[in-house]
Every structure is written in structure tokens, then in C-alpha cells.
PDB file of N, CA and C in Angstrom:
ATOM      1  N   MET K   1      -5.140 155.646  42.725  1.00  0.00           N
ATOM      2  CA  MET K   1      -5.811 154.362  42.682  1.00  0.00           C
ATOM      3  C   MET K   1      -6.316 154.101  41.272  1.00  0.00           C
ATOM      4  N   LYS K   2      -6.353 152.877  40.903  1.00  0.00           N
ATOM      5  CA  LYS K   2      -6.871 152.413  39.617  1.00  0.00           C
ATOM      6  C   LYS K   2      -5.986 152.806  38.432  1.00  0.00           C
ATOM      7  N   LYS K   3      -4.847 153.449  38.661  1.00  0.00           N
ATOM      8  CA  LYS K   3      -4.029 153.960  37.560  1.00  0.00           C
ATOM      9  C   LYS K   3      -3.438 152.859  36.694  1.00  0.00           C
ATOM     10  N   ASP K   4      -3.424 151.629  37.187  1.00  0.00           N
ATOM     11  CA  ASP K   4      -2.890 150.508  36.417  1.00  0.00           C
ATOM     12  C   ASP K   4      -3.978 149.563  35.924  1.00  0.00           C
ATOM     13  N   GLU K   5      -5.228 149.973  36.022  1.00  0.00           N
ATOM     14  CA  GLU K   5      -6.337 149.110  35.616  1.00  0.00           C
ATOM     15  C   GLU K   5      -6.514 149.194  34.102  1.00  0.00           C
ATOM     16  N   GLU K   6      -6.127 148.121  33.407  1.00  0.00           N
ATOM     17  CA  GLU K   6      -6.082 148.120  31.950  1.00  0.00           C
ATOM     18  C   GLU K   6      -7.422 148.434  31.292  1.00  0.00           C
ATOM     19  N   GLY K   7      -8.508 147.877  31.813  1.00  0.00           N
ATOM     20  CA  GLY K   7      -9.824 148.117  31.219  1.00  0.00           C
ATOM     21  C   GLY K   7     -10.219 149.578  31.280  1.00  0.00           C
ATOM     22  N   LEU K   8      -9.947 150.215  32.384  1.00  0.00           N
ATOM     23  CA  LEU K   8     -10.267 151.633  32.557  1.00  0.00           C
ATOM     24  C   LEU K   8      -9.427 152.493  31.619  1.00  0.00           C
ATOM     25  N   LEU K   9      -8.144 152.197  31.529  1.00  0.00           N
ATOM     26  CA  LEU K   9      -7.253 152.949  30.643  1.00  0.00           C
ATOM     27  C   LEU K   9      -7.649 152.762  29.179  1.00  0.00           C
ATOM     28  N   ALA K  10      -7.995 151.540  28.792  1.00  0.00           N
ATOM     29  CA  ALA K  10      -8.403 151.263  27.414  1.00  0.00           C
ATOM     30  C   ALA K  10      -9.702 151.985  27.068  1.00  0.00           C
ATOM     31  N   PHE K  11     -10.654 151.999  28.000  1.00  0.00           N
ATOM     32  CA  PHE K  11     -11.925 152.693  27.781  1.00  0.00           C
ATOM     33  C   PHE K  11     -11.693 154.185  27.554  1.00  0.00           C
ATOM     34  N   ALA K  12     -10.886 154.799  28.410  1.00  0.00           N
ATOM     35  CA  ALA K  12     -10.604 156.233  28.284  1.00  0.00           C
ATOM     36  C   ALA K  12      -9.905 156.533  26.964  1.00  0.00           C
ATOM     37  N   GLU K  13      -8.978 155.681  26.575  1.00  0.00           N
ATOM     38  CA  GLU K  13      -8.263 155.902  25.315  1.00  0.00           C
ATOM     39  C   GLU K  13      -9.193 155.727  24.112  1.00  0.00           C
ATOM     40  N   LYS K  14      -9.997 154.677  24.123  1.00  0.00           N
ATOM     41  CA  LYS K  14     -10.900 154.395  23.002  1.00  0.00           C
ATOM     42  C   LYS K  14     -11.854 155.551  22.735  1.00  0.00           C
ATOM     43  N   PHE K  15     -12.350 156.176  23.805  1.00  0.00           N
ATOM     44  CA  PHE K  15     -13.324 157.253  23.648  1.00  0.00           C
ATOM     45  C   PHE K  15     -12.710 158.639  23.832  1.00  0.00           C
ATOM     46  N   SER K  16     -11.378 158.719  23.834  1.00  0.00           N
ATOM     47  CA  SER K  16     -10.641 159.991  23.974  1.00  0.00           C
ATOM     48  C   SER K  16     -11.117 160.788  25.183  1.00  0.00           C
ATOM     49  N   LEU K  17     -11.242 160.109  26.314  1.00  0.00           N
ATOM     50  CA  LEU K  17     -11.712 160.743  27.544  1.00  0.00           C
ATOM     51  C   LEU K  17     -10.542 161.092  28.451  1.00  0.00           C
ATOM     52  N   PRO K  18     -10.608 162.265  29.073  1.00  0.00           N
ATOM     53  CA  PRO K  18      -9.573 162.576  30.065  1.00  0.00           C
ATOM     54  C   PRO K  18      -9.775 161.674  31.281  1.00  0.00           C
ATOM     55  N   ILE K  19      -8.707 161.373  31.964  1.00  0.00           N
ATOM     56  CA  ILE K  19      -8.807 160.497  33.126  1.00  0.00           C
ATOM     57  C   ILE K  19      -7.880 161.015  34.219  1.00  0.00           C
ATOM     58  N   SER K  20      -8.369 160.979  35.438  1.00  0.00           N
ATOM     59  CA  SER K  20      -7.591 161.443  36.592  1.00  0.00           C
ATOM     60  C   SER K  20      -7.553 160.338  37.634  1.00  0.00           C
ATOM     61  N   PHE K  21      -6.491 160.324  38.416  1.00  0.00           N
ATOM     62  CA  PHE K  21      -6.335 159.342  39.484  1.00  0.00           C
ATOM     63  C   PHE K  21      -6.018 160.071  40.774  1.00  0.00           C
ATOM     64  N   TYR K  22      -6.493 159.519  41.890  1.00  0.00           N
ATOM     65  CA  TYR K  22      -6.341 160.166  43.190  1.00  0.00           C
ATOM     66  C   TYR K  22      -5.796 159.180  44.208  1.00  0.00           C
ATOM     67  N   THR K  23      -5.036 159.689  45.146  1.00  0.00           N
ATOM     68  CA  THR K  23      -4.544 158.858  46.247  1.00  0.00           C
ATOM     69  C   THR K  23      -5.657 158.694  47.277  1.00  0.00           C
ATOM     70  N   ALA K  24      -5.479 157.745  48.181  1.00  0.00           N
ATOM     71  CA  ALA K  24      -6.450 157.558  49.261  1.00  0.00           C
ATOM     72  C   ALA K  24      -6.582 158.840  50.078  1.00  0.00           C
ATOM     73  N   ALA K  25      -5.479 159.527  50.321  1.00  0.00           N
ATOM     74  CA  ALA K  25      -5.522 160.776  51.093  1.00  0.00           C
ATOM     75  C   ALA K  25      -6.310 161.852  50.358  1.00  0.00           C
ATOM     76  N   GLU K  26      -6.134 161.940  49.041  1.00  0.00           N
ATOM     77  CA  GLU K  26      -6.892 162.925  48.258  1.00  0.00           C
ATOM     78  C   GLU K  26      -8.383 162.600  48.293  1.00  0.00           C
ATOM     79  N   LEU K  27      -8.718 161.326  48.189  1.00  0.00           N
ATOM     80  CA  LEU K  27     -10.126 160.930  48.243  1.00  0.00           C
ATOM     81  C   LEU K  27     -10.714 161.198  49.621  1.00  0.00           C
ATOM     82  N   GLU K  28      -9.969 160.863  50.647  1.00  0.00           N
ATOM     83  CA  GLU K  28     -10.438 161.059  52.019  1.00  0.00           C
ATOM     84  C   GLU K  28     -10.688 162.530  52.323  1.00  0.00           C
ATOM     85  N   SER K  29      -9.981 163.427  51.654  1.00  0.00           N
ATOM     86  CA  SER K  29     -10.122 164.862  51.925  1.00  0.00           C
ATOM     87  C   SER K  29     -11.374 165.477  51.297  1.00  0.00           C
ATOM     88  N   GLN K  30     -12.085 164.718  50.464  1.00  0.00           N
ATOM     89  CA  GLN K  30     -13.283 165.255  49.824  1.00  0.00           C
ATOM     90  C   GLN K  30     -14.395 165.457  50.844  1.00  0.00           C
ATOM     91  N   GLN K  31     -15.076 166.580  50.712  1.00  0.00           N
ATOM     92  CA  GLN K  31     -16.171 166.918  51.615  1.00  0.00           C
ATOM     93  C   GLN K  31     -17.495 166.413  51.055  1.00  0.00           C
ATOM     94  N   GLY K  32     -18.377 165.968  51.918  1.00  0.00           N
ATOM     95  CA  GLY K  32     -19.702 165.532  51.496  1.00  0.00           C
ATOM     96  C   GLY K  32     -20.105 164.249  52.181  1.00  0.00           C
ATOM     97  N   GLU K  33     -21.294 163.787  51.829  1.00  0.00           N
ATOM     98  CA  GLU K  33     -21.804 162.522  52.354  1.00  0.00           C
ATOM     99  C   GLU K  33     -21.661 161.477  51.261  1.00  0.00           C
ATOM    100  N   PHE K  34     -20.962 160.393  51.576  1.00  0.00           N
ATOM    101  CA  PHE K  34     -20.688 159.367  50.592  1.00  0.00           C
ATOM    102  C   PHE K  34     -21.126 158.008  51.115  1.00  0.00           C
ATOM    103  N   THR K  35     -21.553 157.142  50.205  1.00  0.00           N
ATOM    104  CA  THR K  35     -21.869 155.765  50.536  1.00  0.00           C
ATOM    105  C   THR K  35     -20.593 155.112  51.065  1.00  0.00           C
ATOM    106  N   THR K  36     -20.699 154.378  52.155  1.00  0.00           N
ATOM    107  CA  THR K  36     -19.495 153.762  52.715  1.00  0.00           C
ATOM    108  C   THR K  36     -19.510 152.252  52.536  1.00  0.00           C
ATOM    109  N   SER K  37     -18.318 151.685  52.475  1.00  0.00           N
ATOM    110  CA  SER K  37     -18.158 150.242  52.358  1.00  0.00           C
ATOM    111  C   SER K  37     -16.969 149.814  53.203  1.00  0.00           C
ATOM    112  N   ALA K  38     -17.225 148.960  54.181  1.00  0.00           N
ATOM    113  CA  ALA K  38     -16.141 148.437  55.015  1.00  0.00           C
ATOM    114  C   ALA K  38     -15.168 147.620  54.169  1.00  0.00           C
ATOM    115  N   PHE K  39     -15.691 146.920  53.156  1.00  0.00           N
ATOM    116  CA  PHE K  39     -14.831 146.135  52.273  1.00  0.00           C
ATOM    117  C   PHE K  39     -13.869 147.042  51.512  1.00  0.00           C
ATOM    118  N   VAL K  40     -14.391 148.093  50.901  1.00  0.00           N
ATOM    119  CA  VAL K  40     -13.540 149.035  50.162  1.00  0.00           C
ATOM    120  C   VAL K  40     -12.521 149.661  51.104  1.00  0.00           C
ATOM    121  N   GLN K  41     -12.964 150.029  52.298  1.00  0.00           N
ATOM    122  CA  GLN K  41     -12.060 150.608  53.306  1.00  0.00           C
ATOM    123  C   GLN K  41     -10.904 149.648  53.596  1.00  0.00           C
ATOM    124  N   SER K  42     -11.205 148.369  53.729  1.00  0.00           N
ATOM    125  CA  SER K  42     -10.157 147.398  54.064  1.00  0.00           C
ATOM    126  C   SER K  42      -9.179 147.168  52.913  1.00  0.00           C
ATOM    127  N   ILE K  43      -9.634 147.367  51.690  1.00  0.00           N
ATOM    128  CA  ILE K  43      -8.785 147.127  50.521  1.00  0.00           C
ATOM    129  C   ILE K  43      -7.944 148.344  50.156  1.00  0.00           C
ATOM    130  N   VAL K  44      -8.583 149.527  50.106  1.00  0.00           N
ATOM    131  CA  VAL K  44      -7.883 150.716  49.587  1.00  0.00           C
ATOM    132  C   VAL K  44      -7.621 151.794  50.622  1.00  0.00           C
ATOM    133  N   GLY K  45      -8.183 151.651  51.810  1.00  0.00           N
ATOM    134  CA  GLY K  45      -7.902 152.619  52.865  1.00  0.00           C
ATOM    135  C   GLY K  45      -8.813 153.823  52.888  1.00  0.00           C
ATOM    136  N   VAL K  46      -9.852 153.804  52.085  1.00  0.00           N
ATOM    137  CA  VAL K  46     -10.862 154.861  52.092  1.00  0.00           C
ATOM    138  C   VAL K  46     -12.209 154.176  51.878  1.00  0.00           C
ATOM    139  N   SER K  47     -13.256 154.676  52.526  1.00  0.00           N
ATOM    140  CA  SER K  47     -14.535 153.961  52.556  1.00  0.00           C
ATOM    141  C   SER K  47     -15.349 154.044  51.265  1.00  0.00           C
ATOM    142  N   ASN K  48     -14.948 154.904  50.343  1.00  0.00           N
ATOM    143  CA  ASN K  48     -15.670 155.057  49.086  1.00  0.00           C
ATOM    144  C   ASN K  48     -14.701 155.610  48.055  1.00  0.00           C
ATOM    145  N   VAL K  49     -14.655 155.006  46.892  1.00  0.00           N
ATOM    146  CA  VAL K  49     -13.772 155.495  45.833  1.00  0.00           C
ATOM    147  C   VAL K  49     -14.560 156.222  44.752  1.00  0.00           C
ATOM    148  N   CYS K  50     -15.645 155.633  44.263  1.00  0.00           N
ATOM    149  CA  CYS K  50     -16.325 156.203  43.095  1.00  0.00           C
ATOM    150  C   CYS K  50     -16.924 157.583  43.364  1.00  0.00           C
ATOM    151  N   GLU K  51     -17.677 157.740  44.445  1.00  0.00           N
ATOM    152  CA  GLU K  51     -18.295 159.044  44.720  1.00  0.00           C
ATOM    153  C   GLU K  51     -17.247 160.089  45.092  1.00  0.00           C
ATOM    154  N   ARG K  52     -16.248 159.687  45.856  1.00  0.00           N
ATOM    155  CA  ARG K  52     -15.189 160.634  46.229  1.00  0.00           C
ATOM    156  C   ARG K  52     -14.369 161.043  45.003  1.00  0.00           C
ATOM    157  N   SER K  53     -14.134 160.117  44.082  1.00  0.00           N
ATOM    158  CA  SER K  53     -13.424 160.446  42.843  1.00  0.00           C
ATOM    159  C   SER K  53     -14.244 161.404  41.988  1.00  0.00           C
ATOM    160  N   ALA K  54     -15.545 161.157  41.907  1.00  0.00           N
ATOM    161  CA  ALA K  54     -16.420 162.057  41.152  1.00  0.00           C
ATOM    162  C   ALA K  54     -16.408 163.449  41.772  1.00  0.00           C
ATOM    163  N   ALA K  55     -16.451 163.517  43.094  1.00  0.00           N
ATOM    164  CA  ALA K  55     -16.401 164.811  43.788  1.00  0.00           C
ATOM    165  C   ALA K  55     -15.079 165.518  43.512  1.00  0.00           C
ATOM    166  N   ALA K  56     -13.986 164.777  43.548  1.00  0.00           N
ATOM    167  CA  ALA K  56     -12.669 165.375  43.290  1.00  0.00           C
ATOM    168  C   ALA K  56     -12.571 165.882  41.855  1.00  0.00           C
ATOM    169  N   ALA K  57     -13.016 165.079  40.898  1.00  0.00           N
ATOM    170  CA  ALA K  57     -12.935 165.469  39.489  1.00  0.00           C
ATOM    171  C   ALA K  57     -13.810 166.676  39.179  1.00  0.00           C
ATOM    172  N   SER K  58     -14.929 166.796  39.879  1.00  0.00           N
ATOM    173  CA  SER K  58     -15.842 167.922  39.646  1.00  0.00           C
ATOM    174  C   SER K  58     -15.511 169.110  40.537  1.00  0.00           C
ATOM    175  N   GLU K  59     -14.408 168.990  41.274  1.00  0.00           N
ATOM    176  CA  GLU K  59     -13.970 170.051  42.186  1.00  0.00           C
ATOM    177  C   GLU K  59     -15.074 170.433  43.171  1.00  0.00           C
ATOM    178  N   GLY K  60     -15.701 169.408  43.754  1.00  0.00           N
ATOM    179  CA  GLY K  60     -16.741 169.632  44.751  1.00  0.00           C
ATOM    180  C   GLY K  60     -18.100 169.945  44.163  1.00  0.00           C
ATOM    181  N   GLY K  61     -18.313 169.552  42.911  1.00  0.00           N
ATOM    182  CA  GLY K  61     -19.586 169.828  42.240  1.00  0.00           C
ATOM    183  C   GLY K  61     -20.736 168.997  42.787  1.00  0.00           C
ATOM    184  N   SER K  62     -21.817 168.956  42.034  1.00  0.00           N
ATOM    185  CA  SER K  62     -23.039 168.271  42.464  1.00  0.00           C
ATOM    186  C   SER K  62     -23.058 166.821  41.987  1.00  0.00           C
ATOM    187  N   MET K  63     -23.430 165.914  42.877  1.00  0.00           N
ATOM    188  CA  MET K  63     -23.528 164.501  42.527  1.00  0.00           C
ATOM    189  C   MET K  63     -24.772 164.307  41.659  1.00  0.00           C
ATOM    190  N   VAL K  64     -24.580 163.792  40.455  1.00  0.00           N
ATOM    191  CA  VAL K  64     -25.678 163.536  39.526  1.00  0.00           C
ATOM    192  C   VAL K  64     -26.183 162.105  39.692  1.00  0.00           C
ATOM    193  N   LEU K  65     -25.247 161.173  39.812  1.00  0.00           N
ATOM    194  CA  LEU K  65     -25.589 159.764  39.991  1.00  0.00           C
ATOM    195  C   LEU K  65     -24.726 159.207  41.111  1.00  0.00           C
ATOM    196  N   PRO K  66     -25.328 158.915  42.258  1.00  0.00           N
ATOM    197  CA  PRO K  66     -24.537 158.331  43.343  1.00  0.00           C
ATOM    198  C   PRO K  66     -24.058 156.929  42.966  1.00  0.00           C
ATOM    199  N   LYS K  67     -23.276 156.339  43.824  1.00  0.00           N
ATOM    200  CA  LYS K  67     -22.680 155.023  43.585  1.00  0.00           C
ATOM    201  C   LYS K  67     -23.689 154.052  42.997  1.00  0.00           C
ATOM    202  N   THR K  68     -23.312 153.452  41.878  1.00  0.00           N
ATOM    203  CA  THR K  68     -24.131 152.433  41.242  1.00  0.00           C
ATOM    204  C   THR K  68     -23.200 151.361  40.690  1.00  0.00           C
ATOM    205  N   SER K  69     -23.639 150.130  40.729  1.00  0.00           N
ATOM    206  CA  SER K  69     -22.803 149.013  40.275  1.00  0.00           C
ATOM    207  C   SER K  69     -23.578 148.122  39.328  1.00  0.00           C
ATOM    208  N   GLN K  70     -22.873 147.648  38.292  1.00  0.00           N
ATOM    209  CA  GLN K  70     -23.470 146.690  37.372  1.00  0.00           C
ATOM    210  C   GLN K  70     -22.348 145.948  36.650  1.00  0.00           C
ATOM    211  N   ASN K  71     -22.490 144.660  36.517  1.00  0.00           N
ATOM    212  CA  ASN K  71     -21.524 143.824  35.800  1.00  0.00           C
ATOM    213  C   ASN K  71     -20.085 144.037  36.269  1.00  0.00           C
ATOM    214  N   GLY K  72     -19.894 144.192  37.563  1.00  0.00           N
ATOM    215  CA  GLY K  72     -18.556 144.327  38.114  1.00  0.00           C
ATOM    216  C   GLY K  72     -17.944 145.707  38.004  1.00  0.00           C
ATOM    217  N   VAL K  73     -18.720 146.678  37.529  1.00  0.00           N
ATOM    218  CA  VAL K  73     -18.232 148.052  37.402  1.00  0.00           C
ATOM    219  C   VAL K  73     -19.021 148.936  38.356  1.00  0.00           C
ATOM    220  N   THR K  74     -18.329 149.735  39.135  1.00  0.00           N
ATOM    221  CA  THR K  74     -18.962 150.669  40.065  1.00  0.00           C
ATOM    222  C   THR K  74     -18.612 152.075  39.625  1.00  0.00           C
ATOM    223  N   LEU K  75     -19.619 152.955  39.571  1.00  0.00           N
ATOM    224  CA  LEU K  75     -19.353 154.327  39.168  1.00  0.00           C
ATOM    225  C   LEU K  75     -20.264 155.303  39.873  1.00  0.00           C
ATOM    226  N   ALA K  76     -19.876 156.554  39.812  1.00  0.00           N
ATOM    227  CA  ALA K  76     -20.681 157.678  40.289  1.00  0.00           C
ATOM    228  C   ALA K  76     -20.386 158.833  39.347  1.00  0.00           C
ATOM    229  N   ILE K  77     -21.349 159.726  39.186  1.00  0.00           N
ATOM    230  CA  ILE K  77     -21.180 160.870  38.287  1.00  0.00           C
ATOM    231  C   ILE K  77     -21.490 162.152  39.043  1.00  0.00           C
ATOM    232  N   ALA K  78     -20.593 163.114  38.928  1.00  0.00           N
ATOM    233  CA  ALA K  78     -20.809 164.445  39.509  1.00  0.00           C
ATOM    234  C   ALA K  78     -20.548 165.475  38.424  1.00  0.00           C
ATOM    235  N   LYS K  79     -21.243 166.590  38.501  1.00  0.00           N
ATOM    236  CA  LYS K  79     -21.016 167.662  37.525  1.00  0.00           C
ATOM    237  C   LYS K  79     -20.355 168.839  38.219  1.00  0.00           C
ATOM    238  N   LYS K  80     -19.457 169.459  37.494  1.00  0.00           N
ATOM    239  CA  LYS K  80     -18.765 170.628  38.026  1.00  0.00           C
ATOM    240  C   LYS K  80     -19.726 171.808  37.992  1.00  0.00           C
ATOM    241  N   ASP K  81     -19.878 172.480  39.121  1.00  0.00           N
ATOM    242  CA  ASP K  81     -20.729 173.668  39.175  1.00  0.00           C
ATOM    243  C   ASP K  81     -19.960 174.840  38.583  1.00  0.00           C
ATOM    244  N   TRP K  82     -20.618 175.627  37.735  1.00  0.00           N
ATOM    245  CA  TRP K  82     -19.972 176.790  37.146  1.00  0.00           C
ATOM    246  C   TRP K  82     -21.007 177.871  36.883  1.00  0.00           C
ATOM    247  N   LEU K  83     -20.539 179.063  36.680  1.00  0.00           N
ATOM    248  CA  LEU K  83     -21.416 180.216  36.529  1.00  0.00           C
ATOM    249  C   LEU K  83     -20.803 181.179  35.528  1.00  0.00           C
ATOM    250  N   ILE K  84     -21.617 181.691  34.634  1.00  0.00           N
ATOM    251  CA  ILE K  84     -21.184 182.737  33.713  1.00  0.00           C
ATOM    252  C   ILE K  84     -21.744 184.053  34.230  1.00  0.00           C
ATOM    253  N   ASN K  85     -20.888 185.051  34.341  1.00  0.00           N
ATOM    254  CA  ASN K  85     -21.298 186.365  34.829  1.00  0.00           C
ATOM    255  C   ASN K  85     -21.151 187.370  33.690  1.00  0.00           C
ATOM    256  N   PHE K  86     -22.276 187.897  33.179  1.00  0.00           N
ATOM    257  CA  PHE K  86     -22.259 188.851  32.082  1.00  0.00           C
ATOM    258  C   PHE K  86     -22.272 190.295  32.564  1.00  0.00           C
ATOM    259  N   SER K  87     -22.239 190.509  33.860  1.00  0.00           N
ATOM    260  CA  SER K  87     -22.362 191.871  34.390  1.00  0.00           C
ATOM    261  C   SER K  87     -21.058 192.658  34.336  1.00  0.00           C
ATOM    262  N   LYS K  88     -19.959 192.047  34.011  1.00  0.00           N
ATOM    263  CA  LYS K  88     -18.681 192.770  33.968  1.00  0.00           C
ATOM    264  C   LYS K  88     -18.298 193.158  32.579  1.00  0.00           C
TER     265      LYS K  88
END
């Protein structure tokens, strides 16, 4: 989803950011509690895109900023959980 959205692609390129895209099935498979939208469900086939995409990109990490919208842009931020083990 969103792989053909010019504004998103231009933003990622301008700031040299990695970008990933997920299918509705990949988003639906994410575990957790997500904000739902009947409108989004009717358009893309999954009840939430931003939080599920953040969860997928962070490989199931912690949600830092749940769904938020401003000026026509909706986003969510999750951080990948990781651990350094110095005992080995």
C-alpha cells in the first residue's frame, strides 16, 4: 500500500530515508491493539494502516506515537525493541 504515493516517495528520497511497503494481509497479521477506522477498512481492506505499518517496520516493537493526523497526513511511530548482551 502507498507504494505509488508520490509525496511519500519524494519525502523519503529527499531525506534519504528507508521506506517499506506492506500488503493488506501483512498489515492484518500484525499483533496488538490498533485504532480502527471503518472508512480505512472499506478503502484498503484493513482497519488501520499507520499503526500496523509502524508495528511491521519495528518488527513488533513499542508504539511511541499512536495514530495522529494533521494537514491530511496520518502517521504512527514505533521503535524496534533491541538488547545488547555483554555477558558472552
